[in-house]
PDB file of C-alpha atoms in Angstrom:
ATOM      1  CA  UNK A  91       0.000   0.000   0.000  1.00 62.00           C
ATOM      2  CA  UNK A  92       1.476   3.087  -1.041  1.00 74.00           C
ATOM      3  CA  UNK A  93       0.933   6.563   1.532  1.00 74.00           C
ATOM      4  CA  UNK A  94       0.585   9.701   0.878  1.00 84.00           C
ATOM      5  CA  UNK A  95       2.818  11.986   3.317  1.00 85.00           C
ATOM      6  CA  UNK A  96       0.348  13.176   5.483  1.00 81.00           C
ATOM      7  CA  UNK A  97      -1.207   9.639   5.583  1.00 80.00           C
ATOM      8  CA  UNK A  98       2.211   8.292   6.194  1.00 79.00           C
ATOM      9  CA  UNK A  99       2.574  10.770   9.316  1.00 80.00           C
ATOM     10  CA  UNK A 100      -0.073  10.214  10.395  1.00 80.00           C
ATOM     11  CA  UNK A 101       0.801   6.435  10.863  1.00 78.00           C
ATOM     12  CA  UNK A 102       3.978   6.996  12.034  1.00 80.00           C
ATOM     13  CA  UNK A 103       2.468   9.273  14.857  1.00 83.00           C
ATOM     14  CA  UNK A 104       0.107   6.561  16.110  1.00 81.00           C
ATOM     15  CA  UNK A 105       2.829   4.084  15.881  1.00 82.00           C
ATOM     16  CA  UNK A 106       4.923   6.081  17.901  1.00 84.00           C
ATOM     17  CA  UNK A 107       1.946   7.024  20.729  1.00 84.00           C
ATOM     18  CA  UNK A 108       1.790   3.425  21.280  1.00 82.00           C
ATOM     19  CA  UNK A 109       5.397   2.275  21.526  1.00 86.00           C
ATOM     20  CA  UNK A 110       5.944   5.282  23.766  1.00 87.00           C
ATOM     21  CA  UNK A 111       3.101   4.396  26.334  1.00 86.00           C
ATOM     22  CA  UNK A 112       5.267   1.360  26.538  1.00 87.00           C
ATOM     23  CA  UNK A 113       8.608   2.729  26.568  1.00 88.00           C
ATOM     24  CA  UNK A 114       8.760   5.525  28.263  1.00 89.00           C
ATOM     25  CA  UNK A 115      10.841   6.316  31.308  1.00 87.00           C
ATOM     26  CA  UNK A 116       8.539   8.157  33.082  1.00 86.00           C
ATOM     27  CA  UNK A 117       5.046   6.752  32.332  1.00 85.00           C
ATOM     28  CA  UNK A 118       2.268   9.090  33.827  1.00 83.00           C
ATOM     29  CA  UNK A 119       0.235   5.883  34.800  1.00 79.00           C
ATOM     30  CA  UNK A 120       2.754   4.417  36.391  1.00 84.00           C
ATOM     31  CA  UNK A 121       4.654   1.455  35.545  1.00 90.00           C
ATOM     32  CA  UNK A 122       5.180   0.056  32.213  1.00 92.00           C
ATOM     33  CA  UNK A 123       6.947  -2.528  29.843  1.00 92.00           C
ATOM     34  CA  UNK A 124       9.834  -0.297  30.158  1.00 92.00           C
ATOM     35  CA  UNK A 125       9.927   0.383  33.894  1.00 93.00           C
ATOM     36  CA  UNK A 126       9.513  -3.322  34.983  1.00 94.00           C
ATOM     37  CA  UNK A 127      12.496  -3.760  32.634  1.00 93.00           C
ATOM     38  CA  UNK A 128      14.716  -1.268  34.603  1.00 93.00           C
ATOM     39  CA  UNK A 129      13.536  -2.635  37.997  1.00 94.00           C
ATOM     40  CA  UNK A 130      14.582  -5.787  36.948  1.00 95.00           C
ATOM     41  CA  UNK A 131      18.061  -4.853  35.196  1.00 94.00           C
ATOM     42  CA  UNK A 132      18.898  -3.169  38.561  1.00 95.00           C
ATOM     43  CA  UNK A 133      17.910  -6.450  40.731  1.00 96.00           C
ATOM     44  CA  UNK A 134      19.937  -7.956  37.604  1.00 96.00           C
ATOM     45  CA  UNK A 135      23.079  -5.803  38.432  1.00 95.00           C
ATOM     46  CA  UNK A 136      22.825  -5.949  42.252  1.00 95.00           C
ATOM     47  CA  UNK A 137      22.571  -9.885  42.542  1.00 96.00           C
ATOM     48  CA  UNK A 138      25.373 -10.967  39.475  1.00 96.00           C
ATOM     49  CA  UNK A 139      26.718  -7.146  38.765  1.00 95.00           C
ATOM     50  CA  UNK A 140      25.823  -7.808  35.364  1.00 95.00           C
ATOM     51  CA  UNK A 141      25.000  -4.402  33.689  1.00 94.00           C
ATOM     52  CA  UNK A 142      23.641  -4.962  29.741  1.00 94.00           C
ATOM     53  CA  UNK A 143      21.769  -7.753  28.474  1.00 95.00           C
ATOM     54  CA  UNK A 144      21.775  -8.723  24.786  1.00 94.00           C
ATOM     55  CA  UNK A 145      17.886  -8.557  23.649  1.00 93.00           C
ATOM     56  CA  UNK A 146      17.332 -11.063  21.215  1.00 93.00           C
ATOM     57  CA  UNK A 147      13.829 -12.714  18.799  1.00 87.00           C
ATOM     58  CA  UNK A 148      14.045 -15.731  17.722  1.00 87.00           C
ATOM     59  CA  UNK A 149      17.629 -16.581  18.515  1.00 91.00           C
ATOM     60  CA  UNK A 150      18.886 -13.663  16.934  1.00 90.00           C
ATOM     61  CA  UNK A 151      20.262 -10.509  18.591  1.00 92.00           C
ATOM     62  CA  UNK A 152      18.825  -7.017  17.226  1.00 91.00           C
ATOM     63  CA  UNK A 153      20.078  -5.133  20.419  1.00 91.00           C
ATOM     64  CA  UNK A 154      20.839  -4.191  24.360  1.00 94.00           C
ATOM     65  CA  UNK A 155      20.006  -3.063  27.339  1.00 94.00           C
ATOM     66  CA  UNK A 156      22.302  -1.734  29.817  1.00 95.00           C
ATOM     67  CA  UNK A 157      22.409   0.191  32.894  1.00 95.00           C
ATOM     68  CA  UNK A 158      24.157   3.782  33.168  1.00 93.00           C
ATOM     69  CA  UNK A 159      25.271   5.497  35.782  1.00 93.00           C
ATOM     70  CA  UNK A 160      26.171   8.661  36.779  1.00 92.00           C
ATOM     71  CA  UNK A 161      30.289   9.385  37.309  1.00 92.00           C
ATOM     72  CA  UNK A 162      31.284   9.266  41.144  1.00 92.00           C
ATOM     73  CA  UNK A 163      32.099  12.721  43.151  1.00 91.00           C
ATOM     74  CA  UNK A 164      34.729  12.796  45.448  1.00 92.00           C
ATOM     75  CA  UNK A 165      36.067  16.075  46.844  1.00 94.00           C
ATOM     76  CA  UNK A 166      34.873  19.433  48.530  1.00 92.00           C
ATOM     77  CA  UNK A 167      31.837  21.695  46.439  1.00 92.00           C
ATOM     78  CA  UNK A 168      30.575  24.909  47.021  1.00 92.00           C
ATOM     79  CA  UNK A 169      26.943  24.738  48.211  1.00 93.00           C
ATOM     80  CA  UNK A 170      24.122  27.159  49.128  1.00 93.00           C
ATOM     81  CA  UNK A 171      23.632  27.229  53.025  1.00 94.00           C
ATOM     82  CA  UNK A 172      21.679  30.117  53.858  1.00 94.00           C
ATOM     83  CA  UNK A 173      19.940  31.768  50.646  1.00 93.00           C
ATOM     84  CA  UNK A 174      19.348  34.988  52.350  1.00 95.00           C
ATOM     85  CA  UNK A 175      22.961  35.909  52.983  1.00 95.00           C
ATOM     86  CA  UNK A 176      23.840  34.527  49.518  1.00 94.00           C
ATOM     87  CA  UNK A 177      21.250  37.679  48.261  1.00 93.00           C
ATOM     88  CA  UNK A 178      22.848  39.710  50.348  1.00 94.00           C
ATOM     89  CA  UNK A 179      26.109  39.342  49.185  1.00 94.00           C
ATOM     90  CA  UNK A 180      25.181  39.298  45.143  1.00 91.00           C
ATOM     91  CA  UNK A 181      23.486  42.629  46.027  1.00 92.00           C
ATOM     92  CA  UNK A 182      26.167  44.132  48.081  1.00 94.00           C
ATOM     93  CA  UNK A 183      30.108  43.249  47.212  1.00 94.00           C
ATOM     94  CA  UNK A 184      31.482  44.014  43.676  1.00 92.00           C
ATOM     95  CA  UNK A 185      32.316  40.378  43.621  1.00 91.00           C
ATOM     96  CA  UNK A 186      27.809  39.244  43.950  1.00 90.00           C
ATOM     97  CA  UNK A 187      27.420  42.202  41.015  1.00 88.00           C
ATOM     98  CA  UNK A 188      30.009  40.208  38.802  1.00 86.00           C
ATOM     99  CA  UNK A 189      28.678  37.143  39.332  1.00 86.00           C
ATOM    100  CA  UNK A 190      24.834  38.109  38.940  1.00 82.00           C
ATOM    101  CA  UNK A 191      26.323  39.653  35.926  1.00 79.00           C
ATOM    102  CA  UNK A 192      27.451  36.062  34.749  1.00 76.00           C
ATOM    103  CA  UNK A 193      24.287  34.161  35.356  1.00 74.00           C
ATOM    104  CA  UNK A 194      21.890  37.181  34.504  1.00 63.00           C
ATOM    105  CA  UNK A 195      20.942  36.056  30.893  1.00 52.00           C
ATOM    106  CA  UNK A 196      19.247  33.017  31.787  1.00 50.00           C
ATOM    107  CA  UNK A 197      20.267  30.302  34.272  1.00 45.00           C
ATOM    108  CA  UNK A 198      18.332  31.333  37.224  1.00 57.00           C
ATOM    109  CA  UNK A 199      19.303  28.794  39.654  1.00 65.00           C
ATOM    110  CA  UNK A 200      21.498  28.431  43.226  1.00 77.00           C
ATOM    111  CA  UNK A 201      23.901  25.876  41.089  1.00 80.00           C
ATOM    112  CA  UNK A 202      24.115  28.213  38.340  1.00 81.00           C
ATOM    113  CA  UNK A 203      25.699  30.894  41.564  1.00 81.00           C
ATOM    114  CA  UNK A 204      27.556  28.698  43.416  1.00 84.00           C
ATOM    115  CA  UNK A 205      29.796  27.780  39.730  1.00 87.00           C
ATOM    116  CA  UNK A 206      30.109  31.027  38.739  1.00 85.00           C
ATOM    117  CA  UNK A 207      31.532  32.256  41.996  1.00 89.00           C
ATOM    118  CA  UNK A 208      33.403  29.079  42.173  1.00 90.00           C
ATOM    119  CA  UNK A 209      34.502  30.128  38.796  1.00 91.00           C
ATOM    120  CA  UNK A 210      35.535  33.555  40.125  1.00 90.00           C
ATOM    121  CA  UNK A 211      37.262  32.510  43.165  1.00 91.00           C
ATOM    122  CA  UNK A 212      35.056  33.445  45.444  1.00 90.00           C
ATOM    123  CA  UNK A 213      33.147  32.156  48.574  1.00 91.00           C
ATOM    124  CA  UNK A 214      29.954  34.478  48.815  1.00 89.00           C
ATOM    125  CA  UNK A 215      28.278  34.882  52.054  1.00 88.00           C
ATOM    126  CA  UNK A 216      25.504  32.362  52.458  1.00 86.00           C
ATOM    127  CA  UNK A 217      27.390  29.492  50.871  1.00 88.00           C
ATOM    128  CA  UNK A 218      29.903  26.931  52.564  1.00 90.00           C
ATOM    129  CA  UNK A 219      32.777  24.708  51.100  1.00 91.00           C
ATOM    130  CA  UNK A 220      30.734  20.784  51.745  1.00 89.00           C
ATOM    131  CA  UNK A 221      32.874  17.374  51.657  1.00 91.00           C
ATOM    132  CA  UNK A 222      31.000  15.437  49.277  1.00 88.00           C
ATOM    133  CA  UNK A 223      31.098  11.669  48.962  1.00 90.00           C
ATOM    134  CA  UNK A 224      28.162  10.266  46.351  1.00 88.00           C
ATOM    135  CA  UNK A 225      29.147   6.608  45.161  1.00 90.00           C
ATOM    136  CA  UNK A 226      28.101   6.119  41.773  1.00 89.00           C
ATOM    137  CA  UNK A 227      24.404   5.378  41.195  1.00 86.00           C
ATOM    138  CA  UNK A 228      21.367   4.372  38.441  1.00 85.00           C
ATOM    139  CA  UNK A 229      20.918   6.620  36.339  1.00 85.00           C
ATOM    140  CA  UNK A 230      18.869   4.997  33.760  1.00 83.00           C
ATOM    141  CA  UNK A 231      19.049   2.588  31.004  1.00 81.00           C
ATOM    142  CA  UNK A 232      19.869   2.708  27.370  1.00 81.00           C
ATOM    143  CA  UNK A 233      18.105   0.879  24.775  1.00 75.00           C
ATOM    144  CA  UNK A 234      19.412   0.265  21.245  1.00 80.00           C
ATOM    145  CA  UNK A 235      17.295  -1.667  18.888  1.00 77.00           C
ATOM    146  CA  UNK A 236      18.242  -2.229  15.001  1.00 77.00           C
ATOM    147  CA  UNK A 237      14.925  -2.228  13.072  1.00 72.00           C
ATOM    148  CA  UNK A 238      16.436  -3.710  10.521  1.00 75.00           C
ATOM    149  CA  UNK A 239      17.161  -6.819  12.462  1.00 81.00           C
ATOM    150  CA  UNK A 240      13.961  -7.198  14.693  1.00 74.00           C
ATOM    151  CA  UNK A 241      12.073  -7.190  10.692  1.00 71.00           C
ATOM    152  CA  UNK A 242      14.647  -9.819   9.583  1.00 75.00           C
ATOM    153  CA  UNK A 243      14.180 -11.926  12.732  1.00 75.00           C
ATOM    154  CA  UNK A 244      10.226 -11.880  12.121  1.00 73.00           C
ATOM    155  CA  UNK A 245      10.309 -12.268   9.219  1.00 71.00           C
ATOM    156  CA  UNK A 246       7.603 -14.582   8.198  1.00 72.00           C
ATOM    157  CA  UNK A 247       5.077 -12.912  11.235  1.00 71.00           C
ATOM    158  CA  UNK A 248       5.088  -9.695  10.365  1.00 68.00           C
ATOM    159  CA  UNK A 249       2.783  -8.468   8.128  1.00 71.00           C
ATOM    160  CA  UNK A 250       4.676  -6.486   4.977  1.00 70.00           C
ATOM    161  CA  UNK A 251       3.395  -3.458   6.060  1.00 66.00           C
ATOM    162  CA  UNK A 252       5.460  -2.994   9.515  1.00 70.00           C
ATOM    163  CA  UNK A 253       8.480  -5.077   7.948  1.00 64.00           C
ATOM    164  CA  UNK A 254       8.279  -2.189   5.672  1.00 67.00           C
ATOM    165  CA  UNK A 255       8.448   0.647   8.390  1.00 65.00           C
ATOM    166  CA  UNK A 256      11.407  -1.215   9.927  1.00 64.00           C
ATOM    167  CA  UNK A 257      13.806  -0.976   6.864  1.00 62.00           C
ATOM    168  CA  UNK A 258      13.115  -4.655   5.216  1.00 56.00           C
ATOM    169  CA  UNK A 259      10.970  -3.452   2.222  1.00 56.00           C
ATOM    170  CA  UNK A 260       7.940  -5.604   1.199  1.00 49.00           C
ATOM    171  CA  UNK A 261       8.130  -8.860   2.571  1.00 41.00           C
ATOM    172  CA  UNK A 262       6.408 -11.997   0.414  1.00 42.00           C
TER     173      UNK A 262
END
């Protein structure tokens, strides 16, 4: 069947509303395909340590799975300890007007402060030097699936018309 453009957006629209209900990271429901997944990669990981599995139909692999993580911090940080003093000081030294100068055109946050007057040099009232010790932890998981390969491994139960969506062409 051949599609016009808009009829072939519209298709690919629907097909992606339904994978992503399934999917997604952070279903609004609740759990999902995909979350049950990740709850079991990281029961996976923290019985064998094993962090990426090889997804496979019918014998054949067509991707992964695997864990990431975010890098470990080890050292001292500047952080925000008392946010009225931290005003104080941007509105005050010469030091607060340089760095409210810095952050000004758009990052509006304590973080986006604390590294610019890091960046500086300086320590602004309201903020403290912290030890920080955060082990590496779950960040998420990555999936990579080759279309291509998931058509070619169901191959005879597809029908032609989603073989054709994942790369294989008409299938007979």
């Amino acid at each position: 069947m051949q599609f016009t453009e808009m009829q072939e957006l519209a298709l690919w629209k629907a097909i992606a509303d339904a994978a992503n209900e399934r999917i997604t990271t952070r279903p609004k429901g609740g759990a999902n395909l995909r979350t049950e997944i990740d709850d079991s990669m990281i029961a996976l990981y923290e019985t064998t340590g094993a962090d990426r599995v090889k997804l496979k139909l019918h014998e054949q692999e067509v991707g992964t799975l695997s864990l990431t993580f975010t890098k470990p911090k080890q050292g001292v940080e500047m952080r925000v300890t008392d946010t009225k003093k931290l005003v104080e000081w941007l509105r005050t030294t010469d030091e607060g007007a340089d760095v409210l100068s810095t952050i000004i055109c758009g990052a509006s946050c304590q973080k986006a402060i604390v590294d610019a007057a890091r960046d500086y040099g300086f320590l602004p009232d309201g903020c403290a030097m912290v030890e920080v010790d955060e082990p590496k932890h779950y960040k998420g998981t990555m999936l990579k699936v080759d279309g291509l390969k998931v058509a070619r491994a169901m191959a005879g139960e597809l029908p032609s018309a989603v073989a054709g969506l994942l790369g294989m062409g008409e299938v007979e």
